[in-house]
Short mmCIF file of N, CA and C in Angstrom, two decimals:
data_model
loop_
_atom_site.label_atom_id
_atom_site.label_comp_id
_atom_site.label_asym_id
_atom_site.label_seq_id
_atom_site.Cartn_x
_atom_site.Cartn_y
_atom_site.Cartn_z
N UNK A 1 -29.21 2.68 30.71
CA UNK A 1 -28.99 3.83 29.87
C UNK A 1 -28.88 3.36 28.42
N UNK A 2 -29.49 4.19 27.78
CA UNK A 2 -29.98 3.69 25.77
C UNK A 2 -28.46 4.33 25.31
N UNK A 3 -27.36 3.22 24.78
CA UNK A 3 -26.67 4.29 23.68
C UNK A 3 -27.09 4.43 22.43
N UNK A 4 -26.26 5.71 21.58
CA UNK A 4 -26.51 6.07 20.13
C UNK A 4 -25.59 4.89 19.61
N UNK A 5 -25.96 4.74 18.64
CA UNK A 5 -25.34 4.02 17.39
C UNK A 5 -23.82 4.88 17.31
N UNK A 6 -23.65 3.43 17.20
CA UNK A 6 -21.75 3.90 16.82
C UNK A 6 -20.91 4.74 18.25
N UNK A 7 -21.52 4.37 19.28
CA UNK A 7 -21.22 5.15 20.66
C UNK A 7 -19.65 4.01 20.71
N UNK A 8 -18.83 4.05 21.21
CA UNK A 8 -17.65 3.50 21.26
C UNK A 8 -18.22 3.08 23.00
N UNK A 9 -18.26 1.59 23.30
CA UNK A 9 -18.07 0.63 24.36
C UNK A 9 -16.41 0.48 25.14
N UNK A 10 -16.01 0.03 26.06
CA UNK A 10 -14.52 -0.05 26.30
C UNK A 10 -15.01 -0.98 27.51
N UNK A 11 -14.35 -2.39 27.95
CA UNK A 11 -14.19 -3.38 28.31
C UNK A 11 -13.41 -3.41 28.75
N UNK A 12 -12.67 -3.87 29.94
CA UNK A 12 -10.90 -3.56 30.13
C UNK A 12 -10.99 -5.60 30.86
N UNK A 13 -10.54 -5.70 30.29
CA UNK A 13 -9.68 -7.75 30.54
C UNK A 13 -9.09 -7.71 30.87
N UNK A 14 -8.78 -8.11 32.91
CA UNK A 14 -7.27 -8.93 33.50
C UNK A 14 -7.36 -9.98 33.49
N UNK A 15 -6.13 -10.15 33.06
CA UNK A 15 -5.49 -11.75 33.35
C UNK A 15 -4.36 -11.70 33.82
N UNK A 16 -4.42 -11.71 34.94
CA UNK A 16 -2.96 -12.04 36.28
C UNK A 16 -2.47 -13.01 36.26
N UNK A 17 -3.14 -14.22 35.86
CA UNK A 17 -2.41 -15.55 36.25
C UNK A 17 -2.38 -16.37 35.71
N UNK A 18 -1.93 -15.72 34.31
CA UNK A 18 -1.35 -16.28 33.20
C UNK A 18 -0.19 -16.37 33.26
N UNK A 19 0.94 -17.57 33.88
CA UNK A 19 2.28 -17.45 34.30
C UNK A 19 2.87 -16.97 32.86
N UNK A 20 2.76 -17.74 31.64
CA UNK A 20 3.84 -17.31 31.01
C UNK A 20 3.53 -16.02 30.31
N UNK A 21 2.81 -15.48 30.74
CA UNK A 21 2.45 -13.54 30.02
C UNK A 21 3.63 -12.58 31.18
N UNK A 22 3.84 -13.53 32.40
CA UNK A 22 4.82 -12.57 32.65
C UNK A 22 5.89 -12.21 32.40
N UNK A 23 6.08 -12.97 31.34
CA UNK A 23 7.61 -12.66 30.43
C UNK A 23 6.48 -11.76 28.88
N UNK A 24 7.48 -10.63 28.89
CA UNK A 24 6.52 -9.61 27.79
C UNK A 24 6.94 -10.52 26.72
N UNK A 25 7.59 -11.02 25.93
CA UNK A 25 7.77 -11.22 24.46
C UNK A 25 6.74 -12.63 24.46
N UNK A 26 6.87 -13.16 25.60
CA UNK A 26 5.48 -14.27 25.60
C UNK A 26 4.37 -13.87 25.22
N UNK A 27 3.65 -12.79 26.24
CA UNK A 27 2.47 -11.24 25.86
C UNK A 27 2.39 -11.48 24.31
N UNK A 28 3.46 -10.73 24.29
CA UNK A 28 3.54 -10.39 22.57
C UNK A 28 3.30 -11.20 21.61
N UNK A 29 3.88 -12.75 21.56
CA UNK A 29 3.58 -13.26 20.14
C UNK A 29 2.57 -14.09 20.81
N UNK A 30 1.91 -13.91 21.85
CA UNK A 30 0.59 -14.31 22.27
C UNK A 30 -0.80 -13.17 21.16
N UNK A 31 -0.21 -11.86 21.61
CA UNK A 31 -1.19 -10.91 21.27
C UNK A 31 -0.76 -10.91 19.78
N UNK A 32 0.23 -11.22 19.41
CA UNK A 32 0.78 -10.95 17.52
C UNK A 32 -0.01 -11.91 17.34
N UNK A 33 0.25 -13.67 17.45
CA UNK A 33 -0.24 -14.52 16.55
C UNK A 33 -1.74 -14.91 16.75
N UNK A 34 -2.26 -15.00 18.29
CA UNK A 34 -3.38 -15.76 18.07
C UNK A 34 -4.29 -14.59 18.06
N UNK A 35 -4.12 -13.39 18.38
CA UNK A 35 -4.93 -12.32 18.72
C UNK A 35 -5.17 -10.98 17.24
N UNK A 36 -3.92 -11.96 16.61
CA UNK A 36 -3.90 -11.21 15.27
C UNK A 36 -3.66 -9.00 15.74
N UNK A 37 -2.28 -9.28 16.23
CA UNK A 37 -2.19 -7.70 16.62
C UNK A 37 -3.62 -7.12 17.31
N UNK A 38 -4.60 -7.78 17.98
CA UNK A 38 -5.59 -6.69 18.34
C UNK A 38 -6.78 -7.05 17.47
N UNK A 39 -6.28 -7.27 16.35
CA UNK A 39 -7.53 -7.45 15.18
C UNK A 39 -8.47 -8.51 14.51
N UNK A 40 -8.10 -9.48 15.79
CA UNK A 40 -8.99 -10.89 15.46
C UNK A 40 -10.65 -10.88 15.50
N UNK A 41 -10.71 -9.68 16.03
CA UNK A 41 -12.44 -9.75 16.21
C UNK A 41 -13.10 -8.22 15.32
N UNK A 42 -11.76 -7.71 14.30
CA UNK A 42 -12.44 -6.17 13.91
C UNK A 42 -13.19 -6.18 12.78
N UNK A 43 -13.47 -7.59 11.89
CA UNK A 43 -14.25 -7.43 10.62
C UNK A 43 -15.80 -7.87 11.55
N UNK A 44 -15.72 -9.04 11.89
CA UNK A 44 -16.73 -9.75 12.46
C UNK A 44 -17.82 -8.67 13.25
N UNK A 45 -17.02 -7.99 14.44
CA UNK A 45 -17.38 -7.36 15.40
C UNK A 45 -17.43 -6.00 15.59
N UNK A 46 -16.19 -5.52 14.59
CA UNK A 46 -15.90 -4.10 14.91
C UNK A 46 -15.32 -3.74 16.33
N UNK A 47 -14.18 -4.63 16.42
CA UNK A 47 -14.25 -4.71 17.95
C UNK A 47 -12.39 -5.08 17.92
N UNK A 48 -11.27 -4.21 19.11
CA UNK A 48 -10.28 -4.30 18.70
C UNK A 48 -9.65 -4.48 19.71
N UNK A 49 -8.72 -5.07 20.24
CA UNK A 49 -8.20 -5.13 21.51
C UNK A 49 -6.79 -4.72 21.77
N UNK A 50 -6.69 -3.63 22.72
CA UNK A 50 -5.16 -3.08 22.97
C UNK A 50 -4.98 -3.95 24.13
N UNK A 51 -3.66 -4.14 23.79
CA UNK A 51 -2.77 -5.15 24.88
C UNK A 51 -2.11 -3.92 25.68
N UNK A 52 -2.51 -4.09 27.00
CA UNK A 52 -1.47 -3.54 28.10
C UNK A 52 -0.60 -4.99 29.08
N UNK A 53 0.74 -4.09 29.04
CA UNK A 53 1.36 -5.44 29.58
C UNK A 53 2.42 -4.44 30.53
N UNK A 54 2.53 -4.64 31.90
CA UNK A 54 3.73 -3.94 32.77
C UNK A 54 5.29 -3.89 32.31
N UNK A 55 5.69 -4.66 31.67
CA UNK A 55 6.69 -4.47 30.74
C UNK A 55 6.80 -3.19 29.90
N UNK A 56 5.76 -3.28 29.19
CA UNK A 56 6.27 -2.52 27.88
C UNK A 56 6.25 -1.14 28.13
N UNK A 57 7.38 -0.44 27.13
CA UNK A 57 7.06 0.95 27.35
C UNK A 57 7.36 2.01 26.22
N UNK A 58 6.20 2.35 25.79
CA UNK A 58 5.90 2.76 24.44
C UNK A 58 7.19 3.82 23.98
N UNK A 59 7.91 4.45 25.17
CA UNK A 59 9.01 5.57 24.31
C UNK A 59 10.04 4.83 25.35
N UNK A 60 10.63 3.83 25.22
CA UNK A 60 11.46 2.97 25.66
C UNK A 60 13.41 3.76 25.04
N UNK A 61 13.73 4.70 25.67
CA UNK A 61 15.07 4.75 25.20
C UNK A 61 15.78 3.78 25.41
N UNK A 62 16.09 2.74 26.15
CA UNK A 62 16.64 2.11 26.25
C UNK A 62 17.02 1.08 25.26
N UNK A 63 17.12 0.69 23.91
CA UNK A 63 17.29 0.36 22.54
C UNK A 63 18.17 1.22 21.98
N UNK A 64 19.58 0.14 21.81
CA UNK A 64 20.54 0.65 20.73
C UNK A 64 21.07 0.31 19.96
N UNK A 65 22.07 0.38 19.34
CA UNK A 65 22.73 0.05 17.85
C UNK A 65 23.15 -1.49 18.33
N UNK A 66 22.52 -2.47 17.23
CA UNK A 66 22.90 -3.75 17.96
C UNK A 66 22.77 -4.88 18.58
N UNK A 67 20.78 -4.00 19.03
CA UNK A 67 19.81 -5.04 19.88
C UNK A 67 18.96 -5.83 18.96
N UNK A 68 18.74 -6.76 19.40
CA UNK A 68 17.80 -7.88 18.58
C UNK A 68 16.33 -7.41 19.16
N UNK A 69 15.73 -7.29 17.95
CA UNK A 69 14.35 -6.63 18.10
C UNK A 69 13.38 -7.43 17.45
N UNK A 70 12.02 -7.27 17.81
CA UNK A 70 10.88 -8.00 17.18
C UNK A 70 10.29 -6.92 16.22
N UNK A 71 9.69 -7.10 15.03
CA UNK A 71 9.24 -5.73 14.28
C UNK A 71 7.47 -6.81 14.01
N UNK A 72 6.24 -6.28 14.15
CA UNK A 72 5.41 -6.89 13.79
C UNK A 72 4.85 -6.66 12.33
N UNK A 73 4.81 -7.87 11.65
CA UNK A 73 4.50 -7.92 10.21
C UNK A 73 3.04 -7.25 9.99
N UNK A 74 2.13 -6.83 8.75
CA UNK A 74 1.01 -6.42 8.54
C UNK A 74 0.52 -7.81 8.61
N UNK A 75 1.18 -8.83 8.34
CA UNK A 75 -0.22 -10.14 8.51
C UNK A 75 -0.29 -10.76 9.98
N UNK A 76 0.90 -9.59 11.15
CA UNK A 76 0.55 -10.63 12.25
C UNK A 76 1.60 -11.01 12.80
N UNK A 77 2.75 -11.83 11.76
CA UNK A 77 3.90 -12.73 12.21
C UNK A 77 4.65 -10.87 12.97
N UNK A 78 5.99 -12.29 13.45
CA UNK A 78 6.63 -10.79 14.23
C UNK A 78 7.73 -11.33 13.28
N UNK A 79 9.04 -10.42 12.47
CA UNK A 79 10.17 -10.39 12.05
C UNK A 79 11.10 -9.75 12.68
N UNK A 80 12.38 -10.68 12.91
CA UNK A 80 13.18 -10.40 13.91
C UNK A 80 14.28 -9.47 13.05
N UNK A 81 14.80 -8.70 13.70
CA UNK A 81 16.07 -8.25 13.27
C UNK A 81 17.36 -7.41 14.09
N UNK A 82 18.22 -6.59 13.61
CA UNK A 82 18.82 -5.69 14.67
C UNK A 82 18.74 -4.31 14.43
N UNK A 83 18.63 -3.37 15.34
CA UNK A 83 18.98 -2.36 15.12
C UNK A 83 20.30 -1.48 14.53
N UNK A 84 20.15 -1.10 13.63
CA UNK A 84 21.03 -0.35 12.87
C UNK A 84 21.72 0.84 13.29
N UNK A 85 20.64 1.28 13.09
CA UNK A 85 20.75 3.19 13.80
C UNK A 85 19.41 3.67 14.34
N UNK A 86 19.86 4.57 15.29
CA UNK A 86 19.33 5.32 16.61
C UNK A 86 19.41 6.32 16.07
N UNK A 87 17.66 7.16 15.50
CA UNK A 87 17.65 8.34 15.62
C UNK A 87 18.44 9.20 16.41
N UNK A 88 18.48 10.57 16.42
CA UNK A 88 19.23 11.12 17.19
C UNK A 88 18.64 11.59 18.23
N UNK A 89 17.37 12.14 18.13
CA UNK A 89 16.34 12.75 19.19
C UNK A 89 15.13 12.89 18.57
N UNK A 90 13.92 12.49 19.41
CA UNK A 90 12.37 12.16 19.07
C UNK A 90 11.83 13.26 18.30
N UNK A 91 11.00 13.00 17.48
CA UNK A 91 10.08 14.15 16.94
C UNK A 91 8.74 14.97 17.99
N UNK A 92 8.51 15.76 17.02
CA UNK A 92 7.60 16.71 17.88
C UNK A 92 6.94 15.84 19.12
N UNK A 93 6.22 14.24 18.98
CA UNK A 93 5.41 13.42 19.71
C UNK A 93 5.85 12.70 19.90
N UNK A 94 7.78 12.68 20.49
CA UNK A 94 8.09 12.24 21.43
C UNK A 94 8.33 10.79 20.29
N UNK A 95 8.14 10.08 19.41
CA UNK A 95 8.22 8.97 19.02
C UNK A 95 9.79 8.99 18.42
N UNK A 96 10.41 8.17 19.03
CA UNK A 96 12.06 7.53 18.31
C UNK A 96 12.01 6.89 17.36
N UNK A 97 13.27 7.14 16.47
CA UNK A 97 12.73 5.94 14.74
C UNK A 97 14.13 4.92 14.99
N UNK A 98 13.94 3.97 14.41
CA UNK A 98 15.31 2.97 14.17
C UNK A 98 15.05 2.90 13.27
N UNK A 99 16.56 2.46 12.82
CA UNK A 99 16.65 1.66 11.58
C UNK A 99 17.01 0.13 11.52
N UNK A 100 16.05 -0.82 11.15
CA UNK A 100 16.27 -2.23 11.73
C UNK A 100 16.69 -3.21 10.49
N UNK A 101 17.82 -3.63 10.49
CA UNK A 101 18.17 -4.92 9.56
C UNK A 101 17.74 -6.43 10.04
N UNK A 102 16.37 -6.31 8.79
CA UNK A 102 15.75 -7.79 9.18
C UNK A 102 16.49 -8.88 9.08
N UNK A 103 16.19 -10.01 10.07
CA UNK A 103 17.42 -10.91 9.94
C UNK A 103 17.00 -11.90 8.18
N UNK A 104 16.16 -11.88 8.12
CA UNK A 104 15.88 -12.48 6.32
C UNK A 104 15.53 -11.61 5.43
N UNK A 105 16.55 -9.97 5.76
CA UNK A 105 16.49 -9.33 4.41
C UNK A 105 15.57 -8.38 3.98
#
């Protein structure tokens, strides 16, 4: 089958038996640093990769005043810090806000 130009492709990559991806924050500064958030291949290729990992869970209440959190930088790195304050209840799309005190400020 011929696609059109600019048709969006989707690829889906397992990797099961990658022991240390089964700890998520491993996942993570796996997919933050060498994978560049998703975006190691989007100038070159146009091409972007979402990380799914059984861990994670995108409207996670479980985060409160206090927890040590990872926040991912625009160049990639992850900056650690704690949570401050806990919105009170999600907006229209369900998304929760914190307020996070980076640990360098």
């Amino acid at each position: 089958e011929k696609r059109r130009p600019g048709e969006a492709i989707t690829t889906l990559v397992v990797c099961p038996h990658i022991a240390a991806w089964s700890d998520f924050e491993e996942f993570q500064l796996f997919w933050t640093s060498e994978l560049e958030s998703g975006n190691l291949f989007a100038d070159d290729f146009r091409m972007w990769i979402v990380a799914f990992h059984p861990d994670f869970s995108r409207y996670s209440t479980s985060l409160k005043e206090g927890d040590k959190v990872g926040v991912s930088a625009p160049d990639g790195s992850v900056r650690e810090g704690v949570i401050a304050r806990v919105s009170s209840e999600p907006n229209e799309e369900m998304d929760e806000y914190f307020l996070v005190r980076l640990d360098d400020g």
